[in-house]
Structure formats: structure tokens, C-alpha cells
Amino acid sequence: MKQLAIIITSLLFSILFYDRSIGLNLSIFSLITIAFLVFYNPIKFKNKTILLHTFAYVLTAIFVFINHSYLSVIANCAAFFTLVGTVSETSSSIYVQWFNGIYTTIAGIIQRNFDKNEDTQKVNWKKDIDLAHWAKLIGIPLVFVIVFILLYKNGNPIFNDLISQINFDFINIQWVLFTVLGYYLFNNISKPIQVEPATSLDLKTENELYKSDHFSEEKLKKEKQLGTTLLGLLNLLLVFYIITDVMSLSSIETTKASELSNHVHSGINTLIASIIIAIGIILYFFRGNLNFYAENRTLKNIAFSWIILNIILIILITIKNQIYITSFGLTYKRIGVHIYILLTFIGLVTTFLKVLKIKNLAFLFRRNTQIAFVVLIVCSMINWDATITKYNLTKAKAYDVDYLIKLTDRNAVILYNLKDNIVISQENKNRIETKYNNYMLHLSQRDWQEFNYEIVANLEKLDKTKD
Amino acid sequence: MNLPGNLAKSSLLASVIFWIIIWSKEFEMNMMPFVLLSYIPIFLCVLIVIVASICPFFWSAKNEIYTKAQVFKMCFPYYTCITFGLCCYGIITSDYDLYFSAFCISAYITTNQSWVWFAKENTNTNSHDNPKQLINCEQHVTIEK
């Protein structure tokens, strides 16, 4: 029964993906995968964490259909690996779940067979020899028959004609191989496995920090003095930098793109350096016993104030980037800056929590990777090309039409709809029309496996294009 | 370690996979002599890859207290993930070129299977050669029980 399930899903895999591009097929594949995992691991699917990851996977599958972007496909793959990893071990960190998920997907059956053979090696050795014997029995004569056919072909024209008439074209070997790939994939994920000792080590590692045996008050006092001096001076420096940055912010000319760009990029570089050093220094001082030192209050307060100052620095960069966006429109890089700022902010908040609640480095990695995963899923929910186009053409003071035309086809419809409301050259209008027509033609030629929301929404227009 | 036996089996496996993938797209009877001749370069490739990337794991563990099965369990997951990533990267950057894809796929499957063959030969031979490994193996079994 279980083998039958794998065979059916591998056939479905071929029907969905063979010689097709991504679309509805990936969404259906996600649902099949969930059903398959539930069928093989019914008890595990009563766990809340697994249900949550299943929901995330379904969500990404829906957004693959709706947005049909590279980001949604990446998010879907990440959610797939996370779900498989969660089924293999529910309580491990998300990065270990990714690793377990990837390992299960690419080599699950090899590991499982190895584990099984290790236990039953003595019992099965005879069977192995039989297999080798059968391989020899079929393989060696086959090779020699083929060699002799090739030799005899040149010696006799009638024999040559007969051999040439043999035609295996009715068998699509590529389709068969693709189905074998599907079989391999589903066989791998049927019983998710764990990477050891990484998983057991991760399970043993707690989030809490504990006082070690080598607790020397004198040493800690010196370390605290060094930390207070260093962080105090850095605080002063950052305050001074923020004051000058606020002053420069008020004098920015929003008409000059190059000046704004320069402000944002130099600000981002400062931010990257500052945040990395800030987190590094804080992690160094609060790595061990200093967390339990009775007189660490001042150092903690200075560390907190430095984190808050870095958050102010983040806000300033956000304002600069937003001024840039309002004046010259959205681009992927500018959105990237906003996302980077968000992740940095989250990184600082988790560092703050680490110091406040006396957590270890594992806590920081676990929380940050979890949040990064959520951010990836949230970002995959948005059709960025359409958002950029709509914002630039309706709200931005200035925009680059060439940039908008060069974006992927996912903004073709919106660009076409808005082209008459904006002032652009006839040449650009023609380019937009060509892009739209090509996109419609491309959509109309798609098979059901490659369908996406845009096709469903534009069915009438597509029918006209077909005609 | 039975390196010659492993190399013979691996190169045969690699040849079979390589040519099955190519034949799935283009098949001509005239290719047969090349198929037989291709065993030599494939053997060389397999030799280089196995000796350079798999054997060092087992050789380095020879003097340690680890059995080959333990080496497999500890190192294989990382090895297979890295080779899978490299093969995927190679296939994508070659723009799905048939011959290069066939090479990458056969290399990936062969190296994985080669790991299994190396690790499996351990229990009957090597642990008896090395008393440390035998002790460790027994401890491992006791813990599992």
C-alpha cells in the first residue's frame, strides 16, 4: 500500500512537472506532499508545530499561484524543507530543521537503507550475492550481444536493414527517468531522517546561560571596567554621529538623486559596520559570567543605551531611504534597504533580549533564523513588480520608465493599464504595448500545469489573444 | 579498504547512469563503440573524485576510534549536501547542457553509492583489524540496545 502511494505520487510528479514551467503545478505538488506526509506520519501531524509549518507551506503554495515570482518559489522551497525537517524532529532549531529537510530530500533513502542494512547485514548477504549474480547474468551478455550486433551490421546488408528498423521511439525514456526522480524524492521524504550528531547536539543545547565554575570576581571586575569604558566611549561617539546626521538630514536636497543615493548608501555602510561591531562587542562581554556579576548594572545599562542609539541610527536611515523613495520611486534595491533595516532592527531587539534575560548565543541564532524565515514568507506574499510599478506611476514624484519596462512580465498588465495616465514618449508606450502583447501571448500558450492567478484573471483577454 | 573493488563498481555505475541519461535524449547504435571507450575516462574521473574526496574521510578515521559506519553517519550528510549543491549549480550554470548534466548526475549518484560501499565493508573486516574500533563498535551496540 505504501509503495503504491509512492508510485502514484511519482506519476503525479511527472504529470505536473515534466517539460513544464512553474505555476499551478508547484501549488498542487505542495498539497500532494502534505497529504503524502500525513499518510506516512499520521501521529506526528497532531503536533501544533508541524501544523503551523504545514499552514506556512500551504500559504507559500497559494502565493506561488497568485504571485508567480522567484521569491514565492524560493519561499515555497524553504517551507518544504522546513516542514520535512519538522516532521523529522519537531523540537530542533529551525536551521537544523532546514538541514534535516534538505538531507532527507536528497539522501533519505540512502541513509535509511544503510541503517537497515547495518542491522540485517548478516542475514542479507546471500541476497546481495544473488543480486550481483543477476546483474552479471543480464549485463555481460547484453554488452556482448550489442558489440556483436555492431560487428555483424557491417557484414550483411539484410541484417543491417533489420537492425535499423528497430525503433524504441514510442518509449519516452526522459519521462520515465523523471518519474524515477519523483519516486526517489517521495521515497526519501516518506520517513524523514535526522542528521546526527547535529540534531541531538541541538536538542541538548538550551537557550539559557549558566554560571560557570570558574567565577573570579576580580577578573570580572576588570572585564566590566573595560566594557564600561569601551561602550561608554562608543555611546558618546554614536550620539555625536546621530546629532550630525540629524543636521545633515534637514539639509538634504530632495531634487538631487545622486545626493540622496549617496546619503542612503553611506548611511547603510555605517549601519552595517556599526551594528556588526555593536552586536559583536555586546556578545563578547555578555558571553559568560559577567551576566551573573552583581555589579554589572552600569555595563548592562550602557549596552542597552547603545542598542537604543543603534535603533535611532536605523530610524534615521529609514527616513533617508523613504525620502529617496518618495522623490524617485521604488526600486528593488530601495526595498532591499528597507528589508535589511527591518532585519537589523529585529537583530538588535533579540540582542537586547539576550542580555536582559541572560540567554546564550544559540537563543540569538534560533530567534533570528525563525524571524528571517517569517520575513521571507511575508515578502513572498507581495507582487513586488506590480507594487513598484503602481507606486511609481501613481505616487512617486519622479520615476524611471525604462526601469519599469525592464522589470519582469509580472508588471505588464498594470503598466499597460496605466500607460495612458502618465506622460511618456510614444516610443515607451510602444515598448509597453509590445511587452503586454508578448506577455499575453506567452500566457495564452501555457498548459494547465503552468497556470497562475494572472491567467485566471485575464481569461477573456487571453481568449482574444488566441483568436 | 577495498579501493579497487569500489572503483570498479563505481565506474561501472557511473557509466551506466551517464549513458542512460544521454540515451534518454539521443540514441544511435553508432554510439556503442564510444560507450565502451568512455569507460576509461569515466574510470579516471571516478578514481580522482573518490580518492580525493571520499577516501580521506576513511583514511583519517583509520587511526581514530571511529568505525566506518560512524564516519559515514557523521560526514556523509554534509558531503552529500555539498555535492548536491555543487552539482545543481553546475547543471544550472551549464544551461542544462545534456552531457554536463549527465556527468553531474552520475557523479552525484556514484559518490553517494561509493560512500555506502565503503561504509558497509567496515563491519566484517576493519573492526577486527583495529581492536580500538571493535571496542567502540561494541560500545555503540550496547548504547543502542
PDB file of C-alpha atoms in Angstrom, chain A residues 183-453:
ATOM      1  CA  TYR A 183       9.849   8.143  -6.930  1.00  0.00           C
ATOM      2  CA  TYR A 184      13.251   8.877  -5.370  1.00  0.00           C
ATOM      3  CA  LEU A 185      12.016  12.202  -3.958  1.00  0.00           C
ATOM      4  CA  PHE A 186       8.819  10.808  -2.425  1.00  0.00           C
ATOM      5  CA  ASN A 187      10.594   7.710  -1.143  1.00  0.00           C
ATOM      6  CA  ASN A 188      13.113   9.999   0.552  1.00  0.00           C
ATOM      7  CA  ILE A 189      10.541  12.158   2.326  1.00  0.00           C
ATOM      8  CA  SER A 190       8.238   9.283   3.303  1.00  0.00           C
ATOM      9  CA  LYS A 191      10.176   8.765   6.542  1.00  0.00           C
ATOM     10  CA  PRO A 192      12.136  11.944   7.343  1.00  0.00           C
ATOM     11  CA  ILE A 193      15.544  11.307   8.912  1.00  0.00           C
ATOM     12  CA  GLN A 194      17.860  13.288  11.164  1.00  0.00           C
ATOM     13  CA  VAL A 195      21.428  14.410  10.724  1.00  0.00           C
ATOM     14  CA  GLU A 196      23.420  13.175  13.691  1.00  0.00           C
ATOM     15  CA  PRO A 197      25.059  14.357  15.880  1.00  0.00           C
ATOM     16  CA  ALA A 198      23.868  17.826  14.776  1.00  0.00           C
ATOM     17  CA  THR A 199      20.240  17.197  15.793  1.00  0.00           C
ATOM     18  CA  SER A 200      20.953  15.620  19.176  1.00  0.00           C
ATOM     19  CA  LEU A 201      23.507  18.359  19.972  1.00  0.00           C
ATOM     20  CA  ASP A 202      20.940  20.997  19.068  1.00  0.00           C
ATOM     21  CA  LEU A 203      18.315  19.346  21.260  1.00  0.00           C
ATOM     22  CA  LYS A 204      20.764  19.288  24.164  1.00  0.00           C
ATOM     23  CA  THR A 205      21.619  22.986  23.739  1.00  0.00           C
ATOM     24  CA  GLU A 206      19.325  25.166  25.818  1.00  0.00           C
ATOM     25  CA  ASN A 207      18.625  28.862  25.388  1.00  0.00           C
ATOM     26  CA  GLU A 208      19.692  29.765  28.911  1.00  0.00           C
ATOM     27  CA  LEU A 209      23.146  30.835  30.041  1.00  0.00           C
ATOM     28  CA  TYR A 210      24.514  29.245  33.220  1.00  0.00           C
ATOM     29  CA  LYS A 211      27.108  30.385  35.705  1.00  0.00           C
ATOM     30  CA  SER A 212      30.381  28.507  35.168  1.00  0.00           C
ATOM     31  CA  ASP A 213      32.589  27.074  37.936  1.00  0.00           C
ATOM     32  CA  HIS A 214      35.469  29.455  37.228  1.00  0.00           C
ATOM     33  CA  PHE A 215      33.818  32.528  38.717  1.00  0.00           C
ATOM     34  CA  SER A 216      36.531  35.060  39.535  1.00  0.00           C
ATOM     35  CA  GLU A 217      35.186  38.385  40.877  1.00  0.00           C
ATOM     36  CA  GLU A 218      38.491  40.169  40.298  1.00  0.00           C
ATOM     37  CA  LYS A 219      38.650  39.114  36.664  1.00  0.00           C
ATOM     38  CA  LEU A 220      35.037  40.071  36.113  1.00  0.00           C
ATOM     39  CA  LYS A 221      35.577  43.468  37.712  1.00  0.00           C
ATOM     40  CA  LYS A 222      38.404  44.193  35.253  1.00  0.00           C
ATOM     41  CA  GLU A 223      36.300  42.993  32.350  1.00  0.00           C
ATOM     42  CA  LYS A 224      33.397  45.150  33.490  1.00  0.00           C
ATOM     43  CA  GLN A 225      35.665  48.218  33.697  1.00  0.00           C
ATOM     44  CA  LEU A 226      36.932  47.582  30.169  1.00  0.00           C
ATOM     45  CA  GLY A 227      33.402  47.067  28.851  1.00  0.00           C
ATOM     46  CA  THR A 228      32.031  50.171  30.572  1.00  0.00           C
ATOM     47  CA  THR A 229      34.846  52.358  29.234  1.00  0.00           C
ATOM     48  CA  LEU A 230      34.640  50.966  25.697  1.00  0.00           C
ATOM     49  CA  LEU A 231      30.861  51.017  25.386  1.00  0.00           C
ATOM     50  CA  GLY A 232      30.674  54.419  27.140  1.00  0.00           C
ATOM     51  CA  LEU A 233      33.051  55.987  24.627  1.00  0.00           C
ATOM     52  CA  LEU A 234      31.266  54.329  21.714  1.00  0.00           C
ATOM     53  CA  ASN A 235      27.964  55.643  23.065  1.00  0.00           C
ATOM     54  CA  LEU A 236      29.338  59.178  23.110  1.00  0.00           C
ATOM     55  CA  LEU A 237      30.667  58.786  19.592  1.00  0.00           C
ATOM     56  CA  LEU A 238      27.351  57.457  18.327  1.00  0.00           C
ATOM     57  CA  VAL A 239      25.414  60.304  20.000  1.00  0.00           C
ATOM     58  CA  PHE A 240      27.702  62.794  18.262  1.00  0.00           C
ATOM     59  CA  TYR A 241      27.250  60.979  14.930  1.00  0.00           C
ATOM     60  CA  ILE A 242      23.446  60.928  15.310  1.00  0.00           C
ATOM     61  CA  ILE A 243      23.343  64.692  16.062  1.00  0.00           C
ATOM     62  CA  THR A 244      25.370  65.461  12.926  1.00  0.00           C
ATOM     63  CA  ASP A 245      23.255  63.021  10.924  1.00  0.00           C
ATOM     64  CA  VAL A 246      20.024  64.761  12.011  1.00  0.00           C
ATOM     65  CA  MET A 247      21.579  68.092  10.994  1.00  0.00           C
ATOM     66  CA  SER A 248      22.543  66.725   7.573  1.00  0.00           C
ATOM     67  CA  LEU A 249      19.091  65.196   7.160  1.00  0.00           C
ATOM     68  CA  SER A 250      17.447  68.612   7.404  1.00  0.00           C
ATOM     69  CA  SER A 251      19.741  69.967   4.700  1.00  0.00           C
ATOM     70  CA  ILE A 252      19.195  67.170   2.129  1.00  0.00           C
ATOM     71  CA  GLU A 253      18.074  68.403  -1.258  1.00  0.00           C
ATOM     72  CA  THR A 254      15.347  66.095  -2.476  1.00  0.00           C
ATOM     73  CA  THR A 255      15.779  67.203  -6.072  1.00  0.00           C
ATOM     74  CA  LYS A 256      19.223  65.627  -6.487  1.00  0.00           C
ATOM     75  CA  ALA A 257      19.015  61.840  -6.889  1.00  0.00           C
ATOM     76  CA  SER A 258      22.778  61.385  -6.672  1.00  0.00           C
ATOM     77  CA  GLU A 259      22.961  63.258  -3.351  1.00  0.00           C
ATOM     78  CA  LEU A 260      20.109  61.246  -1.862  1.00  0.00           C
ATOM     79  CA  SER A 261      21.591  57.998  -3.145  1.00  0.00           C
ATOM     80  CA  ASN A 262      24.932  58.917  -1.629  1.00  0.00           C
ATOM     81  CA  HIS A 263      23.301  59.691   1.738  1.00  0.00           C
ATOM     82  CA  VAL A 264      21.421  56.394   1.849  1.00  0.00           C
ATOM     83  CA  HIS A 265      24.347  54.233   0.727  1.00  0.00           C
ATOM     84  CA  SER A 266      26.906  55.814   3.031  1.00  0.00           C
ATOM     85  CA  GLY A 267      24.337  55.565   5.836  1.00  0.00           C
ATOM     86  CA  ILE A 268      23.777  51.897   5.134  1.00  0.00           C
ATOM     87  CA  ASN A 269      27.528  51.201   5.137  1.00  0.00           C
ATOM     88  CA  THR A 270      27.835  52.962   8.502  1.00  0.00           C
ATOM     89  CA  LEU A 271      24.856  50.998   9.775  1.00  0.00           C
ATOM     90  CA  ILE A 272      26.262  47.630   8.685  1.00  0.00           C
ATOM     91  CA  ALA A 273      29.633  48.296  10.332  1.00  0.00           C
ATOM     92  CA  SER A 274      28.076  49.785  13.459  1.00  0.00           C
ATOM     93  CA  ILE A 275      25.531  47.007  14.017  1.00  0.00           C
ATOM     94  CA  ILE A 276      28.012  44.177  13.411  1.00  0.00           C
ATOM     95  CA  ILE A 277      30.540  45.699  15.807  1.00  0.00           C
ATOM     96  CA  ALA A 278      27.792  46.529  18.329  1.00  0.00           C
ATOM     97  CA  ILE A 279      26.399  43.005  18.412  1.00  0.00           C
ATOM     98  CA  GLY A 280      29.928  41.516  18.417  1.00  0.00           C
ATOM     99  CA  ILE A 281      31.065  43.624  21.387  1.00  0.00           C
ATOM    100  CA  ILE A 282      27.877  43.004  23.362  1.00  0.00           C
ATOM    101  CA  LEU A 283      28.083  39.263  22.721  1.00  0.00           C
ATOM    102  CA  TYR A 284      31.722  39.242  23.797  1.00  0.00           C
ATOM    103  CA  PHE A 285      31.135  40.985  27.132  1.00  0.00           C
ATOM    104  CA  PHE A 286      27.924  39.098  27.922  1.00  0.00           C
ATOM    105  CA  ARG A 287      29.214  35.692  26.827  1.00  0.00           C
ATOM    106  CA  GLY A 288      29.555  34.186  30.305  1.00  0.00           C
ATOM    107  CA  ASN A 289      29.904  35.004  33.972  1.00  0.00           C
ATOM    108  CA  LEU A 290      29.619  38.781  33.569  1.00  0.00           C
ATOM    109  CA  ASN A 291      25.865  38.173  33.263  1.00  0.00           C
ATOM    110  CA  PHE A 292      25.861  36.904  36.866  1.00  0.00           C
ATOM    111  CA  TYR A 293      28.218  39.510  38.312  1.00  0.00           C
ATOM    112  CA  ALA A 294      26.384  41.537  40.958  1.00  0.00           C
ATOM    113  CA  GLU A 295      27.822  44.897  39.853  1.00  0.00           C
ATOM    114  CA  ASN A 296      27.096  44.617  36.157  1.00  0.00           C
ATOM    115  CA  ARG A 297      24.149  47.049  36.216  1.00  0.00           C
ATOM    116  CA  THR A 298      26.109  50.006  34.741  1.00  0.00           C
ATOM    117  CA  LEU A 299      27.551  47.910  31.924  1.00  0.00           C
ATOM    118  CA  LYS A 300      24.127  46.498  31.132  1.00  0.00           C
ATOM    119  CA  ASN A 301      22.596  49.982  31.035  1.00  0.00           C
ATOM    120  CA  ILE A 302      25.341  51.259  28.734  1.00  0.00           C
ATOM    121  CA  ALA A 303      24.847  48.217  26.463  1.00  0.00           C
ATOM    122  CA  PHE A 304      21.106  48.860  26.369  1.00  0.00           C
ATOM    123  CA  SER A 305      21.622  52.539  25.590  1.00  0.00           C
ATOM    124  CA  TRP A 306      24.000  51.587  22.765  1.00  0.00           C
ATOM    125  CA  ILE A 307      21.367  49.259  21.317  1.00  0.00           C
ATOM    126  CA  ILE A 308      18.793  52.074  21.557  1.00  0.00           C
ATOM    127  CA  LEU A 309      21.202  54.514  19.852  1.00  0.00           C
ATOM    128  CA  ASN A 310      21.707  51.985  17.053  1.00  0.00           C
ATOM    129  CA  ILE A 311      17.912  51.770  16.721  1.00  0.00           C
ATOM    130  CA  ILE A 312      17.832  55.585  16.373  1.00  0.00           C
ATOM    131  CA  LEU A 313      20.501  55.227  13.671  1.00  0.00           C
ATOM    132  CA  ILE A 314      18.234  52.714  11.927  1.00  0.00           C
ATOM    133  CA  ILE A 315      15.304  55.142  12.087  1.00  0.00           C
ATOM    134  CA  LEU A 316      17.438  57.889  10.509  1.00  0.00           C
ATOM    135  CA  ILE A 317      18.435  55.594   7.632  1.00  0.00           C
ATOM    136  CA  THR A 318      14.783  54.587   7.194  1.00  0.00           C
ATOM    137  CA  ILE A 319      13.790  58.253   6.920  1.00  0.00           C
ATOM    138  CA  LYS A 320      16.549  58.886   4.330  1.00  0.00           C
ATOM    139  CA  ASN A 321      15.524  55.838   2.313  1.00  0.00           C
ATOM    140  CA  GLN A 322      11.862  56.873   2.483  1.00  0.00           C
ATOM    141  CA  ILE A 323      12.719  60.395   1.241  1.00  0.00           C
ATOM    142  CA  TYR A 324      14.631  58.766  -1.604  1.00  0.00           C
ATOM    143  CA  ILE A 325      11.640  56.519  -2.438  1.00  0.00           C
ATOM    144  CA  THR A 326       9.091  59.362  -2.267  1.00  0.00           C
ATOM    145  CA  SER A 327      11.205  61.513  -4.562  1.00  0.00           C
ATOM    146  CA  PHE A 328      12.458  58.977  -7.108  1.00  0.00           C
ATOM    147  CA  GLY A 329      10.174  55.965  -6.747  1.00  0.00           C
ATOM    148  CA  LEU A 330      10.557  52.379  -5.598  1.00  0.00           C
ATOM    149  CA  THR A 331      13.241  50.016  -6.878  1.00  0.00           C
ATOM    150  CA  TYR A 332      14.281  46.541  -5.740  1.00  0.00           C
ATOM    151  CA  LYS A 333      17.423  47.965  -4.150  1.00  0.00           C
ATOM    152  CA  ARG A 334      15.455  50.534  -2.149  1.00  0.00           C
ATOM    153  CA  ILE A 335      13.015  47.858  -0.980  1.00  0.00           C
ATOM    154  CA  GLY A 336      16.051  45.716  -0.128  1.00  0.00           C
ATOM    155  CA  VAL A 337      17.357  48.524   2.076  1.00  0.00           C
ATOM    156  CA  HIS A 338      14.035  48.655   3.949  1.00  0.00           C
ATOM    157  CA  ILE A 339      14.051  44.873   4.461  1.00  0.00           C
ATOM    158  CA  TYR A 340      17.673  44.977   5.587  1.00  0.00           C
ATOM    159  CA  ILE A 341      16.773  47.732   8.055  1.00  0.00           C
ATOM    160  CA  LEU A 342      13.882  45.640   9.396  1.00  0.00           C
ATOM    161  CA  LEU A 343      16.116  42.593   9.876  1.00  0.00           C
ATOM    162  CA  THR A 344      18.772  44.704  11.575  1.00  0.00           C
ATOM    163  CA  PHE A 345      16.168  46.166  13.906  1.00  0.00           C
ATOM    164  CA  ILE A 346      14.997  42.644  14.796  1.00  0.00           C
ATOM    165  CA  GLY A 347      18.636  41.599  15.330  1.00  0.00           C
ATOM    166  CA  LEU A 348      19.130  44.454  17.794  1.00  0.00           C
ATOM    167  CA  VAL A 349      15.895  43.643  19.656  1.00  0.00           C
ATOM    168  CA  THR A 350      16.905  39.984  20.044  1.00  0.00           C
ATOM    169  CA  THR A 351      20.365  41.071  21.256  1.00  0.00           C
ATOM    170  CA  PHE A 352      18.619  43.325  23.786  1.00  0.00           C
ATOM    171  CA  LEU A 353      16.505  40.346  24.949  1.00  0.00           C
ATOM    172  CA  LYS A 354      19.581  38.124  25.116  1.00  0.00           C
ATOM    173  CA  VAL A 355      21.296  40.499  27.553  1.00  0.00           C
ATOM    174  CA  LEU A 356      18.121  41.264  29.512  1.00  0.00           C
ATOM    175  CA  LYS A 357      17.025  37.652  30.016  1.00  0.00           C
ATOM    176  CA  ILE A 358      20.541  36.146  30.214  1.00  0.00           C
ATOM    177  CA  LYS A 359      20.320  33.957  27.121  1.00  0.00           C
ATOM    178  CA  ASN A 360      23.114  32.311  25.134  1.00  0.00           C
ATOM    179  CA  LEU A 361      24.261  32.556  21.517  1.00  0.00           C
ATOM    180  CA  ALA A 362      22.001  29.667  20.459  1.00  0.00           C
ATOM    181  CA  PHE A 363      18.967  31.735  21.505  1.00  0.00           C
ATOM    182  CA  LEU A 364      20.124  34.552  19.225  1.00  0.00           C
ATOM    183  CA  PHE A 365      20.635  32.222  16.225  1.00  0.00           C
ATOM    184  CA  ARG A 366      17.338  30.430  16.811  1.00  0.00           C
ATOM    185  CA  ARG A 367      15.186  33.535  17.113  1.00  0.00           C
ATOM    186  CA  ASN A 368      16.889  35.399  14.267  1.00  0.00           C
ATOM    187  CA  THR A 369      16.645  32.499  11.798  1.00  0.00           C
ATOM    188  CA  GLN A 370      12.984  31.957  12.737  1.00  0.00           C
ATOM    189  CA  ILE A 371      12.233  35.626  12.140  1.00  0.00           C
ATOM    190  CA  ALA A 372      14.199  35.630   8.859  1.00  0.00           C
ATOM    191  CA  PHE A 373      12.061  32.692   7.700  1.00  0.00           C
ATOM    192  CA  VAL A 374       8.851  34.546   8.587  1.00  0.00           C
ATOM    193  CA  VAL A 375      10.123  37.682   6.795  1.00  0.00           C
ATOM    194  CA  LEU A 376      10.864  35.567   3.699  1.00  0.00           C
ATOM    195  CA  ILE A 377       7.316  34.181   3.689  1.00  0.00           C
ATOM    196  CA  VAL A 378       5.780  37.634   4.233  1.00  0.00           C
ATOM    197  CA  CYS A 379       7.907  39.118   1.416  1.00  0.00           C
ATOM    198  CA  SER A 380       6.839  36.313  -0.933  1.00  0.00           C
ATOM    199  CA  MET A 381       3.205  37.369  -0.434  1.00  0.00           C
ATOM    200  CA  ILE A 382       3.741  40.605  -2.341  1.00  0.00           C
ATOM    201  CA  ASN A 383       3.910  41.019  -6.103  1.00  0.00           C
ATOM    202  CA  TRP A 384       6.863  43.379  -5.961  1.00  0.00           C
ATOM    203  CA  ASP A 385       6.980  44.190  -9.671  1.00  0.00           C
ATOM    204  CA  ALA A 386       3.346  45.307  -9.656  1.00  0.00           C
ATOM    205  CA  THR A 387       3.791  47.182  -6.357  1.00  0.00           C
ATOM    206  CA  ILE A 388       6.849  49.044  -7.658  1.00  0.00           C
ATOM    207  CA  THR A 389       5.076  49.939 -10.909  1.00  0.00           C
ATOM    208  CA  LYS A 390       1.842  51.063  -9.248  1.00  0.00           C
ATOM    209  CA  TYR A 391       3.624  53.139  -6.614  1.00  0.00           C
ATOM    210  CA  ASN A 392       5.982  54.805  -9.063  1.00  0.00           C
ATOM    211  CA  LEU A 393       3.308  55.695 -11.574  1.00  0.00           C
ATOM    212  CA  THR A 394       0.742  56.941  -9.074  1.00  0.00           C
ATOM    213  CA  LYS A 395       2.601  58.288  -6.026  1.00  0.00           C
ATOM    214  CA  ALA A 396       6.290  58.971  -6.726  1.00  0.00           C
ATOM    215  CA  LYS A 397       7.340  62.496  -7.704  1.00  0.00           C
ATOM    216  CA  ALA A 398       9.708  61.152 -10.384  1.00  0.00           C
ATOM    217  CA  TYR A 399      10.298  57.710 -11.864  1.00  0.00           C
ATOM    218  CA  ASP A 400      12.355  55.828 -14.426  1.00  0.00           C
ATOM    219  CA  VAL A 401      10.050  54.324 -17.092  1.00  0.00           C
ATOM    220  CA  ASP A 402      12.913  52.363 -18.629  1.00  0.00           C
ATOM    221  CA  TYR A 403      13.456  50.612 -15.280  1.00  0.00           C
ATOM    222  CA  LEU A 404       9.761  49.737 -15.064  1.00  0.00           C
ATOM    223  CA  ILE A 405       9.661  48.330 -18.608  1.00  0.00           C
ATOM    224  CA  LYS A 406      12.747  46.222 -17.936  1.00  0.00           C
ATOM    225  CA  LEU A 407      11.185  44.568 -14.863  1.00  0.00           C
ATOM    226  CA  THR A 408       9.763  41.034 -15.280  1.00  0.00           C
ATOM    227  CA  ASP A 409       6.477  40.475 -17.115  1.00  0.00           C
ATOM    228  CA  ARG A 410       4.534  40.432 -13.866  1.00  0.00           C
ATOM    229  CA  ASN A 411       4.010  44.202 -14.146  1.00  0.00           C
ATOM    230  CA  ALA A 412       2.960  44.058 -17.837  1.00  0.00           C
ATOM    231  CA  VAL A 413      -0.790  44.317 -17.147  1.00  0.00           C
ATOM    232  CA  ILE A 414      -0.575  47.158 -14.651  1.00  0.00           C
ATOM    233  CA  LEU A 415       1.918  49.043 -16.835  1.00  0.00           C
ATOM    234  CA  TYR A 416      -0.405  48.643 -19.822  1.00  0.00           C
ATOM    235  CA  ASN A 417      -3.437  49.823 -17.834  1.00  0.00           C
ATOM    236  CA  LEU A 418      -1.660  52.917 -16.510  1.00  0.00           C
ATOM    237  CA  LYS A 419       0.235  53.913 -19.641  1.00  0.00           C
ATOM    238  CA  ASP A 420      -2.384  56.466 -20.745  1.00  0.00           C
ATOM    239  CA  ASN A 421      -2.460  58.210 -17.351  1.00  0.00           C
ATOM    240  CA  ILE A 422       1.231  59.157 -17.422  1.00  0.00           C
ATOM    241  CA  VAL A 423       3.346  61.455 -19.559  1.00  0.00           C
ATOM    242  CA  ILE A 424       5.808  59.310 -21.515  1.00  0.00           C
ATOM    243  CA  SER A 425       7.165  59.244 -25.065  1.00  0.00           C
ATOM    244  CA  GLN A 426       5.386  57.348 -27.839  1.00  0.00           C
ATOM    245  CA  GLU A 427       8.397  55.029 -28.107  1.00  0.00           C
ATOM    246  CA  ASN A 428       7.979  53.962 -24.479  1.00  0.00           C
ATOM    247  CA  LYS A 429       4.240  53.499 -24.988  1.00  0.00           C
ATOM    248  CA  ASN A 430       5.025  51.175 -27.898  1.00  0.00           C
ATOM    249  CA  ARG A 431       7.504  49.253 -25.762  1.00  0.00           C
ATOM    250  CA  ILE A 432       4.851  48.833 -23.049  1.00  0.00           C
ATOM    251  CA  GLU A 433       2.324  47.577 -25.618  1.00  0.00           C
ATOM    252  CA  THR A 434       4.851  45.108 -27.054  1.00  0.00           C
ATOM    253  CA  LYS A 435       5.661  43.858 -23.569  1.00  0.00           C
ATOM    254  CA  TYR A 436       1.969  43.443 -22.773  1.00  0.00           C
ATOM    255  CA  ASN A 437       1.162  41.645 -26.054  1.00  0.00           C
ATOM    256  CA  ASN A 438       4.134  39.306 -25.723  1.00  0.00           C
ATOM    257  CA  TYR A 439       3.121  38.519 -22.156  1.00  0.00           C
ATOM    258  CA  MET A 440      -0.480  37.810 -23.143  1.00  0.00           C
ATOM    259  CA  LEU A 441       0.705  35.559 -25.972  1.00  0.00           C
ATOM    260  CA  HIS A 442       3.040  33.782 -23.573  1.00  0.00           C
ATOM    261  CA  LEU A 443       0.210  33.274 -21.055  1.00  0.00           C
ATOM    262  CA  SER A 444      -2.194  32.002 -23.710  1.00  0.00           C
ATOM    263  CA  GLN A 445       0.267  29.267 -24.713  1.00  0.00           C
ATOM    264  CA  ARG A 446       0.535  27.822 -21.226  1.00  0.00           C
ATOM    265  CA  ASP A 447      -0.722  24.403 -20.184  1.00  0.00           C
ATOM    266  CA  TRP A 448      -2.913  23.899 -17.140  1.00  0.00           C
ATOM    267  CA  GLN A 449       0.124  22.895 -15.069  1.00  0.00           C
ATOM    268  CA  GLU A 450       1.641  26.351 -15.668  1.00  0.00           C
ATOM    269  CA  PHE A 451      -1.486  28.332 -14.800  1.00  0.00           C
ATOM    270  CA  ASN A 452      -1.329  31.182 -12.329  1.00  0.00           C
ATOM    271  CA  TYR A 453      -3.746  33.741 -10.925  1.00  0.00           C
TER     272      TYR A 453
END
